[in-house]
Coordinates of C-alpha atoms in Angstrom, one line a residue:
X566 CA 77.8 254.4 133.1
X567 CA 81.0 252.7 132.2
X568 CA 82.0 255.3 129.5
X569 CA 81.2 258.1 131.9
X570 CA 83.4 256.6 134.6
X571 CA 86.3 256.2 132.1
X572 CA 85.9 259.8 131.1
X573 CA 86.0 261.0 134.7
X574 CA 89.1 258.8 135.2
X575 CA 90.9 260.4 132.3
X576 CA 89.9 264.0 133.4
X577 CA 91.1 263.3 136.9
X578 CA 94.4 261.9 135.7
X579 CA 95.0 265.0 133.5
X580 CA 94.2 267.3 136.4
X581 CA 96.4 265.3 138.8
X582 CA 99.4 265.4 136.3
X583 CA 98.9 269.2 135.9
X584 CA 98.8 269.7 139.7
X585 CA 102.0 267.5 140.1
X586 CA 103.8 269.5 137.3
X587 CA 102.9 272.8 139.1
X588 CA 104.4 271.5 142.4
X589 CA 107.6 270.4 140.6
X590 CA 108.0 273.8 138.9
X591 CA 107.6 275.5 142.2
X592 CA 110.3 273.3 143.8
X593 CA 112.7 273.9 140.9
X594 CA 112.3 277.6 141.3
X595 CA 113.1 277.2 145.0
X596 CA 116.5 275.8 144.0
X597 CA 115.9 272.0 144.0
X598 CA 117.2 269.6 141.4
X599 CA 114.5 268.2 139.0
X600 CA 114.7 264.8 140.7
X601 CA 114.5 266.2 144.2
X602 CA 111.7 268.6 143.1
X603 CA 109.6 265.6 141.8
X604 CA 110.2 263.5 144.9
X605 CA 109.1 266.4 147.2
X606 CA 106.1 267.0 145.0
X607 CA 105.0 263.4 145.3
X608 CA 105.5 263.4 149.0
X609 CA 103.4 266.6 149.3
X610 CA 100.7 265.1 147.1
X611 CA 100.7 261.8 149.0
X612 CA 101.4 259.6 145.9
X613 CA 99.8 259.5 142.5
X614 CA 98.2 256.0 142.8
X615 CA 97.1 256.6 146.4
X616 CA 95.4 259.8 145.4
X617 CA 93.7 258.0 142.5
X618 CA 92.4 255.4 144.9
X619 CA 91.0 258.0 147.2
X620 CA 89.2 259.7 144.3
X621 CA 87.7 256.4 143.2
X622 CA 86.4 255.6 146.6
X623 CA 84.6 259.0 146.6
X624 CA 83.3 259.2 143.1
X625 CA 82.8 255.5 142.0
X626 CA 81.1 252.4 143.2
X627 CA 84.0 250.8 145.1
X628 CA 82.6 247.3 144.9
X629 CA 82.1 247.6 141.2
X630 CA 85.6 248.8 140.6
X631 CA 87.0 246.0 142.8
X632 CA 84.8 243.4 140.9
X633 CA 86.1 244.7 137.6
X634 CA 89.7 244.4 138.7
X635 CA 89.0 240.8 140.0
X636 CA 87.6 239.9 136.6
X637 CA 90.5 241.4 134.8
X638 CA 92.9 239.5 137.0
X639 CA 90.9 236.3 136.4
X640 CA 91.2 236.7 132.6
X641 CA 95.0 237.2 133.0
X642 CA 95.3 234.2 135.2
X643 CA 93.3 232.0 132.7
X644 CA 95.3 233.3 129.8
X645 CA 98.6 232.7 131.6
X646 CA 97.5 229.1 132.4
X647 CA 95.9 228.3 129.0
X648 CA 96.4 224.5 129.2
X649 CA 94.8 224.2 132.6
X650 CA 92.0 226.6 131.5
X651 CA 91.2 224.6 128.3
X652 CA 91.2 221.2 130.2
X653 CA 88.9 222.6 132.9
X654 CA 86.5 224.1 130.5
X655 CA 86.3 221.0 128.4
X656 CA 85.8 218.7 131.4
X657 CA 83.0 220.8 132.8
X658 CA 81.4 221.4 129.4
X659 CA 80.9 217.7 128.9
X660 CA 78.8 217.4 132.1
X661 CA 76.8 220.6 131.4
X662 CA 76.1 219.6 127.8
X663 CA 74.9 216.1 128.8
X664 CA 72.7 217.4 131.6
X665 CA 71.2 220.2 129.5
X666 CA 70.4 217.8 126.6
X667 CA 68.8 215.3 128.9
X668 CA 66.7 217.8 130.7
X669 CA 65.6 219.5 127.5
X670 CA 64.3 216.2 126.3
X671 CA 62.7 215.3 129.6
X672 CA 61.1 218.8 129.8
X673 CA 59.5 218.4 126.3
X674 CA 58.2 214.9 127.1
X675 CA 57.2 214.9 130.7
X676 CA 57.1 218.5 132.1
X677 CA 56.0 221.1 129.4
X678 CA 52.3 221.6 129.2
X679 CA 50.3 220.3 126.3
X680 CA 49.2 222.9 123.6
X681 CA 45.6 223.2 124.9
X682 CA 43.8 225.8 127.0
X683 CA 44.4 225.0 130.7
X684 CA 45.9 221.5 130.1
X685 CA 46.2 221.0 133.8
X686 CA 42.4 220.5 133.9
X687 CA 42.5 217.7 131.3
X688 CA 42.8 214.2 132.8
X689 CA 42.9 210.7 131.5
X690 CA 40.3 208.3 132.8
X691 CA 40.7 204.5 132.8
X692 CA 39.6 201.4 134.6
X693 CA 41.6 199.2 136.9
X694 CA 40.9 195.6 137.5
X695 CA 42.4 193.1 140.0
X696 CA 45.9 193.7 138.7
X697 CA 45.8 197.4 139.2
X698 CA 46.9 198.2 135.6
X699 CA 45.2 201.1 133.8
X700 CA 43.1 199.9 130.9
X701 CA 40.7 201.5 128.4
X702 CA 36.9 201.7 128.5
X703 CA 34.2 200.1 126.6
X704 CA 31.7 202.1 124.5
X705 CA 28.8 201.1 126.6
X706 CA 30.5 202.1 129.9
X707 CA 31.6 205.4 128.3
X708 CA 28.0 206.4 127.3
X709 CA 26.9 205.6 130.9
X710 CA 29.7 207.7 132.4
X711 CA 28.9 210.5 130.0
X712 CA 25.3 210.6 131.1
X713 CA 26.0 210.3 134.9
X714 CA 29.1 212.4 135.6
X715 CA 28.8 215.9 137.0
X716 CA 32.5 216.5 137.8
X717 CA 33.5 217.2 134.2
X718 CA 32.5 219.9 131.7
X719 CA 33.0 217.3 129.1
X720 CA 34.5 213.8 128.5
X721 CA 35.7 212.3 125.3
X722 CA 36.5 208.9 123.9
X723 CA 39.1 208.1 121.3
X724 CA 40.3 205.2 119.2
X725 CA 43.3 205.6 117.0
X726 CA 44.0 203.4 113.9
X727 CA 45.3 203.6 110.4
X728 CA 42.9 205.0 107.8
X729 CA 43.1 204.8 104.0
X730 CA 42.1 207.9 102.2
X731 CA 41.4 207.9 98.4
X732 CA 39.9 210.3 95.8
X733 CA 39.0 209.9 92.2
X734 CA 41.9 212.2 91.1
X735 CA 44.6 211.1 93.6
X736 CA 46.4 208.0 94.6
X737 CA 45.3 206.4 97.9
X738 CA 47.3 207.2 101.0
X739 CA 47.5 205.6 104.4
X740 CA 47.3 208.0 107.4
X741 CA 47.1 207.6 111.1
X742 CA 43.6 208.7 112.1
X743 CA 41.3 208.8 115.1
X744 CA 37.6 208.1 115.8
X745 CA 36.5 210.7 118.4
X746 CA 33.3 211.4 120.3
X747 CA 31.5 214.7 119.4
X748 CA 32.7 216.6 122.4
X749 CA 36.4 215.9 121.9
X750 CA 37.6 219.2 120.4
X751 CA 35.2 221.3 122.4
X752 CA 36.5 219.6 125.6
X753 CA 40.1 220.5 124.4
X754 CA 38.9 224.0 123.5
X755 CA 40.3 223.7 120.0
X756 CA 38.4 225.1 117.0
X757 CA 38.9 224.1 113.4
X758 CA 40.9 226.7 111.3
X759 CA 38.5 226.0 108.4
X760 CA 34.9 224.7 108.6
X761 CA 33.2 223.4 111.6
X762 CA 33.6 220.9 114.5
X763 CA 31.6 217.6 114.9
X764 CA 28.1 217.9 116.4
X765 CA 26.1 215.4 118.4
X766 CA 24.1 214.6 115.2
X767 CA 27.4 213.6 113.4
X768 CA 28.2 211.2 116.3
X769 CA 25.2 208.8 116.1
X770 CA 24.3 205.6 114.3
X771 CA 23.1 206.2 110.7
X772 CA 24.5 209.8 110.5
X773 CA 26.1 210.8 107.1
X774 CA 29.8 210.2 107.4
X775 CA 32.0 213.3 107.8
X776 CA 35.7 213.9 108.3
X777 CA 38.0 216.6 109.6
X778 CA 41.5 216.9 108.2
X779 CA 44.7 218.0 110.0
X780 CA 46.5 221.0 108.6
X781 CA 49.4 218.6 107.5
X782 CA 47.1 216.3 105.6
X783 CA 45.3 219.3 104.0
X784 CA 48.6 220.8 102.8
X785 CA 50.3 217.6 101.8
X786 CA 47.5 215.8 100.0
X787 CA 45.3 218.8 98.9
X788 CA 47.9 221.5 98.5
X789 CA 46.0 223.7 101.0
X790 CA 43.0 224.0 98.7
X791 CA 40.4 226.3 100.5
X792 CA 37.6 224.6 98.5
X793 CA 38.2 221.3 100.3
X794 CA 35.2 221.9 102.5
X795 CA 32.2 220.0 101.3
X796 CA 34.3 217.7 99.1
X797 CA 33.6 214.0 99.4
X798 CA 36.6 211.7 100.0
X799 CA 36.7 208.0 100.7
X800 CA 38.0 206.9 104.2
X801 CA 38.5 203.1 104.4
X802 CA 36.4 202.9 101.1
X803 CA 33.5 204.7 102.7
X804 CA 32.5 208.2 101.3
X805 CA 32.8 211.0 103.8
X806 CA 32.3 214.8 103.5
X807 CA 35.1 217.0 104.6
X808 CA 33.6 219.5 107.1
X809 CA 36.7 221.1 108.6
X810 CA 40.5 221.5 108.8
X811 CA 42.3 221.8 112.1
X812 CA 44.9 224.5 113.0
X813 CA 48.5 223.8 112.1
X814 CA 50.2 221.6 114.7
X815 CA 47.0 220.1 116.0
X816 CA 47.3 216.3 115.6
X817 CA 45.6 215.0 118.7
X818 CA 46.1 212.6 120.4
X819 CA 49.5 211.8 118.9
X820 CA 50.0 212.3 115.1
X821 CA 46.5 211.9 113.7
X822 CA 46.0 213.3 110.2
X823 CA 42.2 213.0 110.2
X824 CA 39.3 212.4 112.5
X825 CA 35.8 210.9 112.2
X826 CA 32.9 210.7 114.6
X827 CA 33.2 207.7 117.1
X828 CA 29.8 206.3 116.3
X829 CA 30.8 205.8 112.6
X830 CA 33.4 203.2 113.6
X831 CA 31.9 200.0 112.2
X832 CA 30.6 197.6 114.9
X833 CA 31.6 199.8 117.8
X834 CA 28.0 200.5 119.2
X835 CA 27.3 196.8 119.2
X836 CA 30.5 195.8 121.1
X837 CA 30.0 194.0 124.4
X838 CA 30.5 195.9 127.6
X839 CA 33.7 194.1 128.5
X840 CA 35.3 195.1 125.1
X841 CA 37.5 197.9 126.5
X842 CA 39.1 199.6 123.5
X843 CA 38.5 203.3 124.0
X844 CA 40.8 205.9 125.5
X845 CA 38.9 208.4 127.6
X846 CA 39.7 211.8 128.9
X847 CA 37.8 214.7 130.4
X848 CA 38.1 218.3 131.4
X849 CA 37.5 218.8 135.1
X850 CA 34.8 221.3 136.1
X851 CA 35.9 224.5 137.9
X852 CA 36.5 223.9 141.5
X853 CA 36.6 220.1 141.1
X854 CA 39.8 218.2 141.9
X855 CA 41.0 215.0 140.3
X856 CA 40.4 213.2 143.7
X857 CA 36.8 214.4 143.8
X858 CA 36.2 213.4 140.2
X859 CA 37.7 209.9 140.9
X860 CA 35.4 209.5 143.9
X861 CA 32.3 210.3 141.7
X862 CA 33.4 207.9 139.0
X863 CA 34.0 205.2 141.5
X864 CA 30.4 205.6 142.7
X865 CA 29.2 205.3 139.1
X866 CA 31.4 202.3 138.6
X867 CA 29.9 200.7 141.7
X868 CA 26.5 201.2 140.2
X869 CA 27.5 199.6 137.0
X870 CA 29.0 196.7 138.9
X871 CA 25.6 196.1 140.5
X872 CA 23.8 196.3 137.2
X873 CA 26.4 194.3 135.2
X874 CA 28.2 192.0 137.6
X875 CA 29.5 189.7 134.9
X876 CA 31.4 192.4 132.9
X877 CA 32.0 195.1 135.6
X878 CA 33.0 193.1 138.6
X879 CA 35.9 194.5 140.7
X880 CA 36.3 197.4 138.3
X881 CA 37.5 200.7 139.7
X882 CA 38.3 204.0 138.1
X883 CA 41.5 206.0 138.0
X884 CA 42.0 209.7 137.1
X885 CA 45.5 210.8 136.3
X886 CA 47.4 213.5 134.4
X887 CA 46.8 213.3 130.6
X888 CA 50.0 212.7 128.7
X889 CA 49.2 210.9 125.4
X890 CA 51.6 208.0 124.7
X891 CA 53.5 208.5 128.0
X892 CA 53.0 206.0 130.7
X893 CA 54.7 205.3 134.1
X894 CA 57.6 203.4 132.5
X895 CA 58.7 206.5 130.7
X896 CA 58.9 208.5 134.0
X897 CA 61.2 205.7 135.3
X898 CA 63.3 205.7 132.2
X899 CA 63.8 209.5 132.2
X900 CA 64.3 209.6 135.9
X901 CA 67.2 207.1 135.5
X902 CA 68.6 209.1 132.5
X903 CA 68.6 212.4 134.5
X904 CA 70.2 210.6 137.5
X905 CA 72.9 209.3 135.2
X906 CA 73.7 212.7 133.6
X907 CA 73.6 214.5 136.9
X908 CA 76.1 212.0 138.2
X909 CA 78.3 212.7 135.1
X910 CA 78.0 216.4 136.0
X911 CA 79.1 215.7 139.6
X912 CA 82.0 213.7 138.3
X913 CA 83.0 216.6 136.1
X914 CA 82.8 219.0 139.0
X915 CA 84.9 216.6 141.2
X916 CA 87.5 216.5 138.5
X917 CA 87.6 220.3 138.3
X918 CA 88.0 220.4 142.1
X919 CA 91.0 218.1 141.9
X920 CA 92.5 220.3 139.2
X921 CA 92.0 223.5 141.2
X922 CA 93.5 221.9 144.3
X923 CA 96.6 220.8 142.4
X924 CA 96.9 224.3 141.0
X925 CA 96.5 225.9 144.4
X926 CA 99.8 224.4 145.5
X927 CA 101.4 226.4 142.6
X928 CA 99.5 229.5 143.6
X929 CA 100.4 229.4 147.3
X930 CA 103.3 231.9 146.8
X931 CA 101.0 234.3 144.8
X932 CA 98.4 234.2 147.6
X933 CA 101.1 234.7 150.3
X934 CA 102.4 237.8 148.4
X935 CA 99.0 239.3 148.1
X936 CA 98.3 238.7 151.8
X937 CA 101.6 240.4 152.7
X938 CA 100.6 243.4 150.6
X939 CA 97.4 243.9 152.6
X940 CA 94.8 241.8 150.7
X941 CA 92.2 240.5 153.2
X942 CA 91.2 236.8 153.3
X943 CA 87.7 237.8 152.0
X944 CA 89.3 239.6 149.0
X945 CA 91.4 236.5 148.2
X946 CA 88.4 234.1 148.5
X947 CA 86.3 236.4 146.3
X948 CA 89.0 236.4 143.7
X949 CA 89.1 232.6 143.7
X950 CA 85.3 232.4 143.5
X951 CA 85.2 234.8 140.6
X952 CA 87.8 232.7 138.7
X953 CA 85.6 229.6 139.4
X954 CA 82.5 231.4 138.1
X955 CA 84.4 232.5 135.0
X956 CA 85.4 228.9 134.3
X957 CA 81.8 227.7 134.7
X958 CA 80.5 230.5 132.5
X959 CA 83.0 229.6 129.8
X960 CA 82.1 225.9 130.1
X961 CA 78.5 226.8 129.7
X962 CA 79.1 228.8 126.6
X963 CA 81.0 225.9 125.1
X964 CA 78.3 223.4 126.2
X965 CA 75.4 225.3 124.7
X966 CA 76.1 224.7 121.0
X967 CA 77.1 221.1 121.8
X968 CA 73.8 220.6 123.5
X969 CA 71.9 222.3 120.7
X970 CA 73.6 220.0 118.1
X971 CA 72.7 216.9 120.2
X972 CA 69.1 218.0 120.5
X973 CA 68.9 218.6 116.7
X974 CA 70.1 215.0 116.1
X975 CA 67.6 213.7 118.6
X976 CA 64.8 215.7 116.9
X977 CA 65.8 214.3 113.5
X978 CA 65.7 210.8 114.8
X979 CA 62.3 211.2 116.5
X980 CA 60.9 212.8 113.3
X981 CA 61.9 209.6 111.4
X982 CA 60.2 207.3 113.9
X983 CA 57.1 209.6 114.4
X984 CA 57.4 212.2 117.1
X985 CA 54.1 213.2 118.8
X986 CA 52.9 216.6 117.6
X987 CA 53.0 218.2 121.0
X988 CA 56.7 217.5 121.8
X989 CA 58.7 220.7 121.3
X990 CA 62.4 220.1 122.0
X991 CA 63.4 223.7 122.6
X992 CA 65.4 225.3 125.4
X993 CA 62.8 227.4 127.3
X994 CA 63.3 229.4 130.5
X995 CA 62.9 226.2 132.6
X996 CA 65.8 224.5 130.8

């Protein structure tokens, strides 16, 4: 469209010049001097620029033409005041980069959904005692809940700890691993990339030990050998058969490299009811809210309190959003961080306002001249707004690579200390 408009503009200018030359020639033949002939031709035509403006009003989008002129004028103004422009862009870019970096981090940790199917339906379940703090669940209570609840399509229990893996032909290695109940991966709706998932028969006392490897452990320790299925490895000196490999990037709940059935954890099934060491989560059934699920679990907890008053007295249940490794203190920390960087952005904006106000004194003569030439108040305000938008856009372009570099540094640091597998520090549409 822009090229077509420029072509029409050139064609019209050529035609206008031809028409003007024809009038001048006629006036010269009538006995006028060349200067007088040209003046009379311009008078008859009504002025070259005025005629061009009338043409543009008829054959172009007037507002688009005016906008383009305002942008051109804004560029000239910014170039003419290069020092002011550089200072304003740098000041605003600092605030934008800091805010964007902080929100990208907060978005990855607290807002972005977990990499499961319908993660909004997965909730964490815990007990609260007299202090009101959320705590884990005992194995005995978990089995009672699993049998009694109807609000969940599945609930799972997890305990994470370090595991030593050894083979006859490889040096032993220490990994972070998890003991999980049989329903865990089906509840998350995640299937192994190789092999099979745990079954109920795997998660019982006396079952042959089995293990599922993460994609990372499979690649790093076994070089992605597809014949790993069925191989026997030693986990904490106990032989276990490899039955599956999880998809790449799946290291639930934080950075687990391997998983074993919960019941194979030595001594777990004989632990007392008040030994609360298991993290529990569940997937809500369709049509069931977290409030309704919590009410049902409270009823189950009340029954357990009657049956086991010594270990389950004053115990109530809490159902909340599942976010592995992220508790209420983190929300406070990131809330304070976002408040600080937003305040920095506001300070940057206030500094820009002061700079623009100081420059407005210098531009008062320019504005007065434009007003005297017929520019309306709205046109002047629009010009100033466009210049402000251009400054903000330029600051955003400068801030973007700065923010990207800061995020890369943060990712490098978190990789060194162990970043949870589900945290993806990328700038998505929300950022």
